[in-house]
GROMACS .gro file of N, CA and C in nm:
model
  498
    1MET      N    1   7.886  14.937   8.746
    1MET     CA    2   7.805  14.852   8.662
    1MET      C    3   7.885  14.808   8.539
    2MET      N    4   7.954  14.902   8.479
    2MET     CA    5   8.037  14.872   8.363
    2MET      C    6   8.149  14.775   8.401
    3LYS      N    7   8.204  14.793   8.521
    3LYS     CA    8   8.312  14.707   8.568
    3LYS      C    9   8.263  14.563   8.583
    4LYS      N   10   8.143  14.543   8.636
    4LYS     CA   11   8.085  14.410   8.653
    4LYS      C   12   8.060  14.345   8.518
    5MET      N   13   8.017  14.425   8.423
    5MET     CA   14   7.989  14.373   8.289
    5MET      C   15   8.119  14.328   8.221
    6LEU      N   16   8.227  14.406   8.238
    6LEU     CA   17   8.355  14.368   8.180
    6LEU      C   18   8.409  14.239   8.243
    7ILE      N   19   8.391  14.226   8.372
    7ILE     CA   20   8.434  14.105   8.442
    7ILE      C   21   8.355  13.985   8.390
    8ALA      N   22   8.225  14.002   8.373
    8ALA     CA   23   8.140  13.894   8.322
    8ALA      C   24   8.181  13.855   8.181
    9VAL      N   25   8.208  13.951   8.096
    9VAL     CA   26   8.250  13.922   7.959
    9VAL      C   27   8.387  13.852   7.961
   10GLY      N   28   8.476  13.899   8.048
   10GLY     CA   29   8.608  13.837   8.059
   10GLY      C   30   8.599  13.693   8.107
   11LEU      N   31   8.516  13.666   8.206
   11LEU     CA   32   8.497  13.530   8.255
   11LEU      C   33   8.436  13.441   8.148
   12ALA      N   34   8.340  13.493   8.076
   12ALA     CA   35   8.277  13.416   7.968
   12ALA      C   36   8.381  13.382   7.861
   13ALA      N   37   8.467  13.475   7.830
   13ALA     CA   38   8.572  13.450   7.730
   13ALA      C   39   8.669  13.343   7.779
   14LEU      N   40   8.704  13.348   7.907
   14LEU     CA   41   8.794  13.248   7.963
   14LEU      C   42   8.731  13.109   7.962
   15ILE      N   43   8.604  13.103   7.993
   15ILE     CA   44   8.534  12.975   7.996
   15ILE      C   45   8.521  12.917   7.855
   16MET      N   46   8.493  13.001   7.759
   16MET     CA   47   8.469  12.954   7.623
   16MET      C   48   8.598  12.926   7.546
   17THR      N   49   8.706  12.989   7.582
   17THR     CA   50   8.831  12.973   7.508
   17THR      C   51   8.878  12.828   7.504
   18PRO      N   52   8.885  12.758   7.616
   18PRO     CA   53   8.930  12.619   7.609
   18PRO      C   54   8.838  12.533   7.521
   19LEU      N   55   8.710  12.561   7.520
   19LEU     CA   56   8.619  12.482   7.440
   19LEU      C   57   8.642  12.506   7.291
   20SER      N   58   8.668  12.626   7.255
   20SER     CA   59   8.688  12.655   7.114
   20SER      C   60   8.824  12.608   7.065
   21GLN      N   61   8.919  12.586   7.156
   21GLN     CA   62   9.052  12.542   7.117
   21GLN      C   63   9.075  12.394   7.147
   22ALA      N   64   8.971  12.322   7.186
   22ALA     CA   65   8.987  12.181   7.219
   22ALA      C   66   9.038  12.106   7.096
   23ALA      N   67   9.145  12.034   7.115
   23ALA     CA   68   9.209  11.967   7.002
   23ALA      C   69   9.169  11.821   6.991
   24GLY      N   70   9.124  11.763   7.098
   24GLY     CA   71   9.084  11.623   7.095
   24GLY      C   72   9.165  11.538   7.189
   25VAL      N   73   9.139  11.410   7.176
   25VAL     CA   74   9.199  11.313   7.266
   25VAL      C   75   9.250  11.196   7.183
   26GLY      N   76   9.365  11.144   7.219
   26GLY     CA   77   9.417  11.024   7.157
   26GLY      C   78   9.408  10.910   7.255
   27VAL      N   79   9.410  10.787   7.205
   27VAL     CA   80   9.407  10.670   7.294
   27VAL      C   81   9.524  10.578   7.261
   28ILE      N   82   9.567  10.507   7.363
   28ILE     CA   83   9.678  10.413   7.353
   28ILE      C   84   9.634  10.281   7.416
   29ASP      N   85   9.660  10.170   7.347
   29ASP     CA   86   9.637  10.038   7.406
   29ASP      C   87   9.765  10.001   7.481
   30LEU      N   88   9.767  10.032   7.609
   30LEU     CA   89   9.886  10.014   7.690
   30LEU      C   90   9.931   9.868   7.697
   31GLU      N   91   9.836   9.775   7.695
   31GLU     CA   92   9.872   9.633   7.697
   31GLU      C   93   9.953   9.597   7.573
   32ARG      N   94   9.911   9.646   7.458
   32ARG     CA   95   9.985   9.620   7.335
   32ARG      C   96  10.123   9.684   7.337
   33VAL      N   97  10.132   9.803   7.396
   33VAL     CA   98  10.262   9.870   7.408
   33VAL      C   99  10.355   9.782   7.491
   34VAL      N  100  10.306   9.730   7.602
   34VAL     CA  101  10.386   9.643   7.688
   34VAL      C  102  10.425   9.516   7.614
   35GLU      N  103  10.328   9.452   7.550
   35GLU     CA  104  10.354   9.326   7.479
   35GLU      C  105  10.455   9.342   7.367
   36ASN      N  106  10.459   9.459   7.305
   36ASN     CA  107  10.546   9.481   7.190
   36ASN      C  108  10.671   9.560   7.224
   37SER      N  109  10.700   9.576   7.351
   37SER     CA  110  10.816   9.654   7.392
   37SER      C  111  10.945   9.572   7.377
   38THR      N  112  11.031   9.617   7.289
   38THR     CA  113  11.161   9.550   7.274
   38THR      C  114  11.244   9.570   7.401
   39TYR      N  115  11.228   9.683   7.466
   39TYR     CA  116  11.301   9.710   7.591
   39TYR      C  117  11.264   9.606   7.697
   40LEU      N  118  11.134   9.583   7.717
   40LEU     CA  119  11.091   9.487   7.819
   40LEU      C  120  11.136   9.346   7.784
   41LYS      N  121  11.128   9.310   7.657
   41LYS     CA  122  11.171   9.177   7.615
   41LYS      C  123  11.321   9.159   7.640
   42GLN      N  124  11.399   9.261   7.606
   42GLN     CA  125  11.543   9.255   7.625
   42GLN      C  126  11.578   9.249   7.774
   43GLN      N  127  11.510   9.328   7.854
   43GLN     CA  128  11.535   9.329   7.998
   43GLN      C  129  11.499   9.194   8.060
   44ASN      N  130  11.392   9.134   8.014
   44ASN     CA  131  11.351   9.003   8.065
   44ASN      C  132  11.455   8.897   8.033
   45THR      N  133  11.505   8.897   7.909
   45THR     CA  134  11.607   8.801   7.869
   45THR      C  135  11.734   8.820   7.952
   46THR      N  136  11.776   8.944   7.967
   46THR     CA  137  11.896   8.974   8.046
   46THR      C  138  11.878   8.927   8.190
   47PHE      N  139  11.761   8.955   8.247
   47PHE     CA  140  11.736   8.918   8.386
   47PHE      C  141  11.733   8.765   8.402
   48GLN      N  142  11.670   8.696   8.308
   48GLN     CA  143  11.664   8.550   8.316
   48GLN      C  144  11.806   8.490   8.313
   49GLN      N  145  11.892   8.546   8.230
   49GLN     CA  146  12.030   8.499   8.223
   49GLN      C  147  12.104   8.528   8.354
   50LYS      N  148  12.073   8.644   8.413
   50LYS     CA  149  12.139   8.685   8.537
   50LYS      C  150  12.106   8.591   8.653
   51ILE      N  151  11.981   8.547   8.662
   51ILE     CA  152  11.942   8.464   8.776
   51ILE      C  153  11.947   8.314   8.746
   52LYS      N  154  11.984   8.278   8.624
   52LYS     CA  155  11.989   8.136   8.587
   52LYS      C  156  12.076   8.053   8.682
   53PRO      N  157  12.197   8.098   8.719
   53PRO     CA  158  12.276   8.017   8.812
   53PRO      C  159  12.203   7.994   8.945
   54GLN      N  160  12.134   8.096   8.993
   54GLN     CA  161  12.063   8.082   9.120
   54GLN      C  162  11.943   7.989   9.106
   55THR      N  163  11.868   8.000   8.997
   55THR     CA  164  11.752   7.912   8.979
   55THR      C  165  11.796   7.768   8.958
   56THR      N  166  11.909   7.750   8.891
   56THR     CA  167  11.964   7.615   8.873
   56THR      C  168  12.002   7.556   9.010
   57LYS      N  169  12.063   7.637   9.095
   57LYS     CA  170  12.102   7.593   9.230
   57LYS      C  171  11.978   7.560   9.313
   58ILE      N  172  11.872   7.639   9.298
   58ILE     CA  173  11.747   7.612   9.371
   58ILE      C  174  11.691   7.476   9.329
   59GLU      N  175  11.691   7.449   9.199
   59GLU     CA  176  11.644   7.320   9.150
   59GLU      C  177  11.729   7.206   9.205
   60GLN      N  178  11.861   7.226   9.207
   60GLN     CA  179  11.953   7.125   9.258
   60GLN      C  180  11.928   7.098   9.406
   61LEU      N  181  11.914   7.204   9.485
   61LEU     CA  182  11.888   7.187   9.629
   61LEU      C  183  11.755   7.117   9.653
   62SER      N  184  11.655   7.148   9.574
   62SER     CA  185  11.524   7.083   9.589
   62SER      C  186  11.537   6.933   9.563
   63LYS      N  187  11.612   6.895   9.460
   63LYS     CA  188  11.633   6.753   9.430
   63LYS      C  189  11.712   6.685   9.542
   64GLU      N  190  11.812   6.754   9.596
   64GLU     CA  191  11.891   6.697   9.705
   64GLU      C  192  11.805   6.676   9.830
   65LEU      N  193  11.717   6.771   9.858
   65LEU     CA  194  11.626   6.756   9.973
   65LEU      C  195  11.534   6.636   9.953
   66GLU      N  196  11.483   6.621   9.833
   66GLU     CA  197  11.396   6.508   9.803
   66GLU      C  198  11.472   6.376   9.818
   67ALA      N  199  11.596   6.374   9.772
   67ALA     CA  200  11.678   6.252   9.783
   67ALA      C  201  11.704   6.217   9.929
   68ILE      N  202  11.730   6.316  10.011
   68ILE     CA  203  11.753   6.291  10.155
   68ILE      C  204  11.627   6.234  10.218
   69GLN      N  205  11.511   6.289  10.183
   69GLN     CA  206  11.385   6.237  10.237
   69GLN      C  207  11.365   6.092  10.196
   70GLN      N  208  11.391   6.062  10.070
   70GLN     CA  209  11.372   5.925  10.021
   70GLN      C  210  11.468   5.829  10.091
   71ARG      N  211  11.592   5.875  10.112
   71ARG     CA  212  11.691   5.792  10.180
   71ARG      C  213  11.646   5.763  10.324
   72ALA      N  214  11.592   5.863  10.390
   72ALA     CA  215  11.546   5.844  10.529
   72ALA      C  216  11.428   5.748  10.533
   73GLN      N  217  11.338   5.757  10.437
   73GLN     CA  218  11.221   5.668  10.435
   73GLN      C  219  11.259   5.525  10.397
   74ALA      N  220  11.358   5.512  10.308
   74ALA     CA  221  11.399   5.379  10.261
   74ALA      C  222  11.479   5.304  10.367
   75ASN      N  223  11.547   5.375  10.455
   75ASN     CA  224  11.632   5.311  10.557
   75ASN      C  225  11.570   5.328  10.695
   76SER      N  226  11.464   5.254  10.719
   76SER     CA  227  11.395   5.267  10.848
   76SER      C  228  11.478   5.209  10.964
   77ASN      N  229  11.571   5.122  10.935
   77ASN     CA  230  11.654   5.063  11.041
   77ASN      C  231  11.788   5.135  11.057
   78MET      N  232  11.791   5.263  11.020
   78MET     CA  233  11.911   5.346  11.030
   78MET      C  234  11.942   5.374  11.177
   79SER      N  235  12.071   5.382  11.208
   79SER     CA  236  12.111   5.411  11.347
   79SER      C  237  12.071   5.554  11.384
   80ALA      N  238  12.063   5.580  11.512
   80ALA     CA  239  12.025   5.714  11.560
   80ALA      C  240  12.126   5.819  11.515
   81ALA      N  241  12.253   5.783  11.515
   81ALA     CA  242  12.358   5.877  11.472
   81ALA      C  243  12.343   5.911  11.324
   82ASP      N  244  12.312   5.809  11.242
   82ASP     CA  245  12.293   5.833  11.098
   82ASP      C  246  12.168   5.918  11.072
   83LYS      N  247  12.063   5.892  11.151
   83LYS     CA  248  11.940   5.972  11.137
   83LYS      C  249  11.968   6.118  11.171
   84THR      N  250  12.043   6.139  11.278
   84THR     CA  251  12.077   6.275  11.320
   84THR      C  252  12.160   6.344  11.212
   85LYS      N  253  12.255   6.271  11.159
   85LYS     CA  254  12.341   6.327  11.054
   85LYS      C  255  12.257   6.364  10.931
   86LEU      N  256  12.164   6.277  10.894
   86LEU     CA  257  12.077   6.300  10.779
   86LEU      C  258  11.986   6.421  10.803
   87GLU      N  259  11.933   6.432  10.924
   87GLU     CA  260  11.848   6.546  10.960
   87GLU      C  261  11.927   6.677  10.954
   88GLN      N  262  12.051   6.673  10.998
   88GLN     CA  263  12.136   6.792  10.993
   88GLN      C  264  12.165   6.833  10.848
   89GLN      N  265  12.192   6.734  10.763
   89GLN     CA  266  12.213   6.763  10.621
   89GLN      C  267  12.087   6.826  10.560
   90TYR      N  268  11.973   6.766  10.595
   90TYR     CA  269  11.846   6.815  10.544
   90TYR      C  270  11.823   6.960  10.588
   91GLN      N  271  11.842   6.989  10.714
   91GLN     CA  272  11.820   7.124  10.767
   91GLN      C  273  11.916   7.225  10.704
   92ALA      N  274  12.042   7.185  10.686
   92ALA     CA  275  12.140   7.275  10.625
   92ALA      C  276  12.100   7.309  10.481
   93LYS      N  277  12.059   7.209  10.406
   93LYS     CA  278  12.017   7.233  10.267
   93LYS      C  279  11.887   7.314  10.261
   94LEU      N  280  11.797   7.287  10.355
   94LEU     CA  281  11.671   7.361  10.361
   94LEU      C  282  11.697   7.508  10.392
   95THR      N  283  11.789   7.535  10.483
   95THR     CA  284  11.826   7.673  10.516
   95THR      C  285  11.890   7.742  10.396
   96GLU      N  286  11.982   7.673  10.330
   96GLU     CA  287  12.047   7.729  10.211
   96GLU      C  288  11.943   7.759  10.102
   97LEU      N  289  11.850   7.667  10.084
   97LEU     CA  290  11.744   7.686   9.984
   97LEU      C  291  11.660   7.809  10.018
   98GLY      N  292  11.621   7.823  10.143
   98GLY     CA  293  11.541   7.937  10.185
   98GLY      C  294  11.613   8.070  10.163
   99GLN      N  295  11.740   8.073  10.196
   99GLN     CA  296  11.818   8.196  10.177
   99GLN      C  297  11.833   8.230  10.030
  100LEU      N  298  11.857   8.130   9.949
  100LEU     CA  299  11.872   8.151   9.805
  100LEU      C  300  11.740   8.199   9.743
  101GLN      N  301  11.630   8.140   9.785
  101GLN     CA  302  11.499   8.182   9.734
  101GLN      C  303  11.470   8.327   9.773
  102GLN      N  304  11.504   8.364   9.895
  102GLN     CA  305  11.485   8.503   9.939
  102GLN      C  306  11.571   8.598   9.857
  103SER      N  307  11.693   8.558   9.830
  103SER     CA  308  11.784   8.641   9.751
  103SER      C  309  11.729   8.662   9.610
  104VAL      N  310  11.683   8.554   9.549
  104VAL     CA  311  11.627   8.564   9.413
  104VAL      C  312  11.502   8.651   9.414
  105GLN      N  313  11.417   8.632   9.512
  105GLN     CA  314  11.295   8.712   9.521
  105GLN      C  315  11.328   8.860   9.537
  106GLY      N  316  11.426   8.891   9.618
  106GLY     CA  317  11.468   9.030   9.635
  106GLY      C  318  11.521   9.089   9.505
  107ASN      N  319  11.603   9.010   9.433
  107ASN     CA  320  11.656   9.055   9.304
  107ASN      C  321  11.544   9.077   9.203
  108VAL      N  322  11.447   8.986   9.203
  108VAL     CA  323  11.334   8.998   9.110
  108VAL      C  324  11.257   9.126   9.138
  109GLN      N  325  11.222   9.149   9.264
  109GLN     CA  326  11.145   9.268   9.299
  109GLN      C  327  11.221   9.396   9.267
  110SER      N  328  11.348   9.398   9.297
  110SER     CA  329  11.430   9.516   9.270
  110SER      C  330  11.440   9.541   9.120
  111SER      N  331  11.464   9.437   9.044
  111SER     CA  332  11.476   9.451   8.899
  111SER      C  333  11.345   9.494   8.836
  112ILE      N  334  11.235   9.435   8.879
  112ILE     CA  335  11.104   9.472   8.826
  112ILE      C  336  11.077   9.620   8.851
  113GLN      N  337  11.107   9.666   8.970
  113GLN     CA  338  11.084   9.806   9.004
  113GLN      C  339  11.169   9.898   8.916
  114GLN      N  340  11.294   9.863   8.899
  114GLN     CA  341  11.384   9.945   8.816
  114GLN      C  342  11.339   9.946   8.670
  115ILE      N  343  11.306   9.830   8.616
  115ILE     CA  344  11.260   9.820   8.477
  115ILE      C  345  11.130   9.897   8.459
  116ARG      N  346  11.040   9.883   8.553
  116ARG     CA  347  10.911   9.952   8.545
  116ARG      C  348  10.929  10.104   8.547
  117THR      N  349  11.018  10.152   8.632
  117THR     CA  350  11.043  10.296   8.641
  117THR      C  351  11.094  10.349   8.507
  118VAL      N  352  11.190  10.279   8.448
  118VAL     CA  353  11.244  10.321   8.318
  118VAL      C  354  11.136  10.316   8.211
  119PHE      N  355  11.061  10.206   8.206
  119PHE     CA  356  10.959  10.189   8.103
  119PHE      C  357  10.848  10.294   8.119
  120ASP      N  358  10.803  10.316   8.242
  120ASP     CA  359  10.699  10.417   8.266
  120ASP      C  360  10.746  10.554   8.219
  121GLY      N  361  10.872  10.587   8.246
  121GLY     CA  362  10.927  10.714   8.201
  121GLY      C  363  10.926  10.725   8.050
  122ARG      N  364  10.961  10.617   7.982
  122ARG     CA  365  10.960  10.617   7.835
  122ARG      C  366  10.819  10.635   7.781
  123VAL      N  367  10.724  10.565   7.839
  123VAL     CA  368  10.585  10.575   7.793
  123VAL      C  369  10.533  10.717   7.812
  124LYS      N  370  10.560  10.775   7.928
  124LYS     CA  371  10.512  10.912   7.954
  124LYS      C  372  10.580  11.012   7.861
  125GLN      N  373  10.708  10.993   7.836
  125GLN     CA  374  10.781  11.082   7.745
  125GLN      C  375  10.722  11.075   7.604
  126VAL      N  376  10.697  10.955   7.555
  126VAL     CA  377  10.643  10.938   7.421
  126VAL      C  378  10.497  10.986   7.416
  127ALA      N  379  10.421  10.962   7.521
  127ALA     CA  380  10.283  11.009   7.523
  127ALA      C  381  10.279  11.162   7.510
  128GLU      N  382  10.368  11.228   7.580
  128GLU     CA  383  10.373  11.375   7.571
  128GLU      C  384  10.416  11.418   7.431
  129GLN      N  385  10.511  11.349   7.371
  129GLN     CA  386  10.552  11.380   7.233
  129GLN      C  387  10.434  11.365   7.138
  130LEU      N  388  10.362  11.253   7.150
  130LEU     CA  389  10.248  11.229   7.063
  130LEU      C  390  10.138  11.332   7.085
  131ARG      N  391  10.116  11.367   7.211
  131ARG     CA  392  10.014  11.468   7.242
  131ARG      C  393  10.048  11.599   7.173
  132GLN      N  394  10.175  11.641   7.183
  132GLN     CA  395  10.217  11.767   7.122
  132GLN      C  396  10.215  11.758   6.970
  133GLU      N  397  10.269  11.651   6.913
  133GLU     CA  398  10.273  11.635   6.768
  133GLU      C  399  10.135  11.636   6.705
  134ASN      N  400  10.039  11.577   6.775
  134ASN     CA  401   9.902  11.567   6.723
  134ASN      C  402   9.812  11.678   6.775
  135LYS      N  403   9.871  11.771   6.850
  135LYS     CA  404   9.799  11.884   6.908
  135LYS      C  405   9.672  11.838   6.982
  136LEU      N  406   9.695  11.744   7.074
  136LEU     CA  407   9.585  11.687   7.152
  136LEU      C  408   9.583  11.745   7.292
  137ASP      N  409   9.466  11.738   7.353
  137ASP     CA  410   9.453  11.780   7.492
  137ASP      C  411   9.501  11.670   7.587
  138ALA      N  412   9.477  11.545   7.549
  138ALA     CA  413   9.512  11.434   7.638
  138ALA      C  414   9.527  11.305   7.558
  139ILE      N  415   9.599  11.212   7.618
  139ILE     CA  416   9.608  11.076   7.566
  139ILE      C  417   9.565  10.984   7.679
  140LEU      N  418   9.468  10.899   7.648
  140LEU     CA  419   9.410  10.810   7.749
  140LEU      C  420   9.445  10.665   7.720
  141ASN      N  421   9.437  10.583   7.824
  141ASN     CA  422   9.454  10.440   7.807
  141ASN      C  423   9.327  10.386   7.742
  142LYS      N  424   9.342  10.324   7.627
  142LYS     CA  425   9.229  10.272   7.549
  142LYS      C  426   9.143  10.177   7.633
  143ASN      N  427   9.206  10.099   7.720
  143ASN     CA  428   9.134   9.998   7.798
  143ASN      C  429   9.046  10.057   7.908
  144SER      N  430   9.063  10.184   7.938
  144SER     CA  431   8.976  10.246   8.037
  144SER      C  432   8.886  10.352   7.973
  145THR      N  433   8.880  10.351   7.839
  145THR     CA  434   8.796  10.445   7.766
  145THR      C  435   8.674  10.370   7.715
  146LEU      N  436   8.557  10.424   7.743
  146LEU     CA  437   8.433  10.355   7.706
  146LEU      C  438   8.406  10.360   7.556
  147ALA      N  439   8.437  10.471   7.493
  147ALA     CA  440   8.414  10.483   7.349
  147ALA      C  441   8.515  10.582   7.292
  148TYR      N  442   8.556  10.557   7.168
  148TYR     CA  443   8.649  10.646   7.100
  148TYR      C  444   8.643  10.618   6.951
  149ASP      N  445   8.691  10.712   6.874
  149ASP     CA  446   8.699  10.697   6.730
  149ASP      C  447   8.829  10.624   6.699
  150PRO      N  448   8.826  10.515   6.624
  150PRO     CA  449   8.948  10.440   6.593
  150PRO      C  450   9.060  10.527   6.531
  151LYS      N  451   9.025  10.635   6.466
  151LYS     CA  452   9.128  10.722   6.409
  151LYS      C  453   9.212  10.788   6.518
  152ASP      N  454   9.162  10.791   6.641
  152ASP     CA  455   9.234  10.852   6.752
  152ASP      C  456   9.329  10.754   6.822
  153ASP      N  457   9.335  10.629   6.771
  153ASP     CA  458   9.423  10.528   6.832
  153ASP      C  459   9.567  10.551   6.786
  154LEU      N  460   9.652  10.583   6.881
  154LEU     CA  461   9.793  10.613   6.853
  154LEU      C  462   9.887  10.499   6.897
  155THR      N  463   9.830  10.381   6.921
  155THR     CA  464   9.909  10.270   6.976
  155THR      C  465  10.029  10.235   6.889
  156ASP      N  466  10.009  10.221   6.760
  156ASP     CA  467  10.120  10.182   6.672
  156ASP      C  468  10.232  10.285   6.674
  157LYS      N  469  10.194  10.413   6.675
  157LYS     CA  470  10.295  10.519   6.683
  157LYS      C  471  10.368  10.512   6.817
  158MET      N  472  10.293  10.484   6.923
  158MET     CA  473  10.352  10.474   7.057
  158MET      C  474  10.453  10.360   7.061
  159ILE      N  475  10.415  10.243   7.009
  159ILE     CA  476  10.505  10.128   7.010
  159ILE      C  477  10.633  10.162   6.934
  160GLN      N  478  10.618  10.221   6.816
  160GLN     CA  479  10.734  10.257   6.733
  160GLN      C  480  10.827  10.353   6.807
  161LYS      N  481  10.771  10.454   6.869
  161LYS     CA  482  10.853  10.556   6.937
  161LYS      C  483  10.917  10.502   7.065
  162VAL      N  484  10.842  10.423   7.142
  162VAL     CA  485  10.897  10.365   7.265
  162VAL      C  486  11.012  10.271   7.231
  163ASN      N  487  10.994  10.192   7.125
  163ASN     CA  488  11.100  10.098   7.086
  163ASN      C  489  11.221  10.169   7.025
  164ALA      N  490  11.204  10.289   6.978
  164ALA     CA  491  11.316  10.364   6.919
  164ALA      C  492  11.407  10.425   7.025
  165ILE      N  493  11.359  10.435   7.148
  165ILE     CA  494  11.442  10.494   7.256
  165ILE      C  495  11.551  10.395   7.292
  166LYS      N  496  11.673  10.445   7.297
  166LYS     CA  497  11.788  10.358   7.332
  166LYS      C  498  11.840  10.387   7.470
   0.00000   0.00000   0.00000
């Protein structure tokens, strides 16, 4: 009987301990963190510069395809050999355009995944730092929280710390 009573008291103590030590919850506006990320802005600029030659070539090929179409429509009395030659040019440029677009799309997807992985790691690292520094139980995304006290908003601190990571 005494043993059961000790177990009950021990279980009650375990159940009540987390409640009495609850430190609270912080919130982060993740959209603002993303919008204000110097890392993401820098990565975007770098990536745009990296693919600029390819996007310029895509624009050039698109214009060349349009010019070939216009030439074919304007010269309705073109010989069969010239039509065939024009069709071959068109198909070659269309194939080149398709391959280039696929290459750019692959680069975009790969880069986005890599950037996202790094950024997510930074956000999680800083969230854990903020949680520990503020002695909190959890940090939640403000946009999925129904109600919170504005004093619990750690967004500005999060932005500052995420941007400080080199």
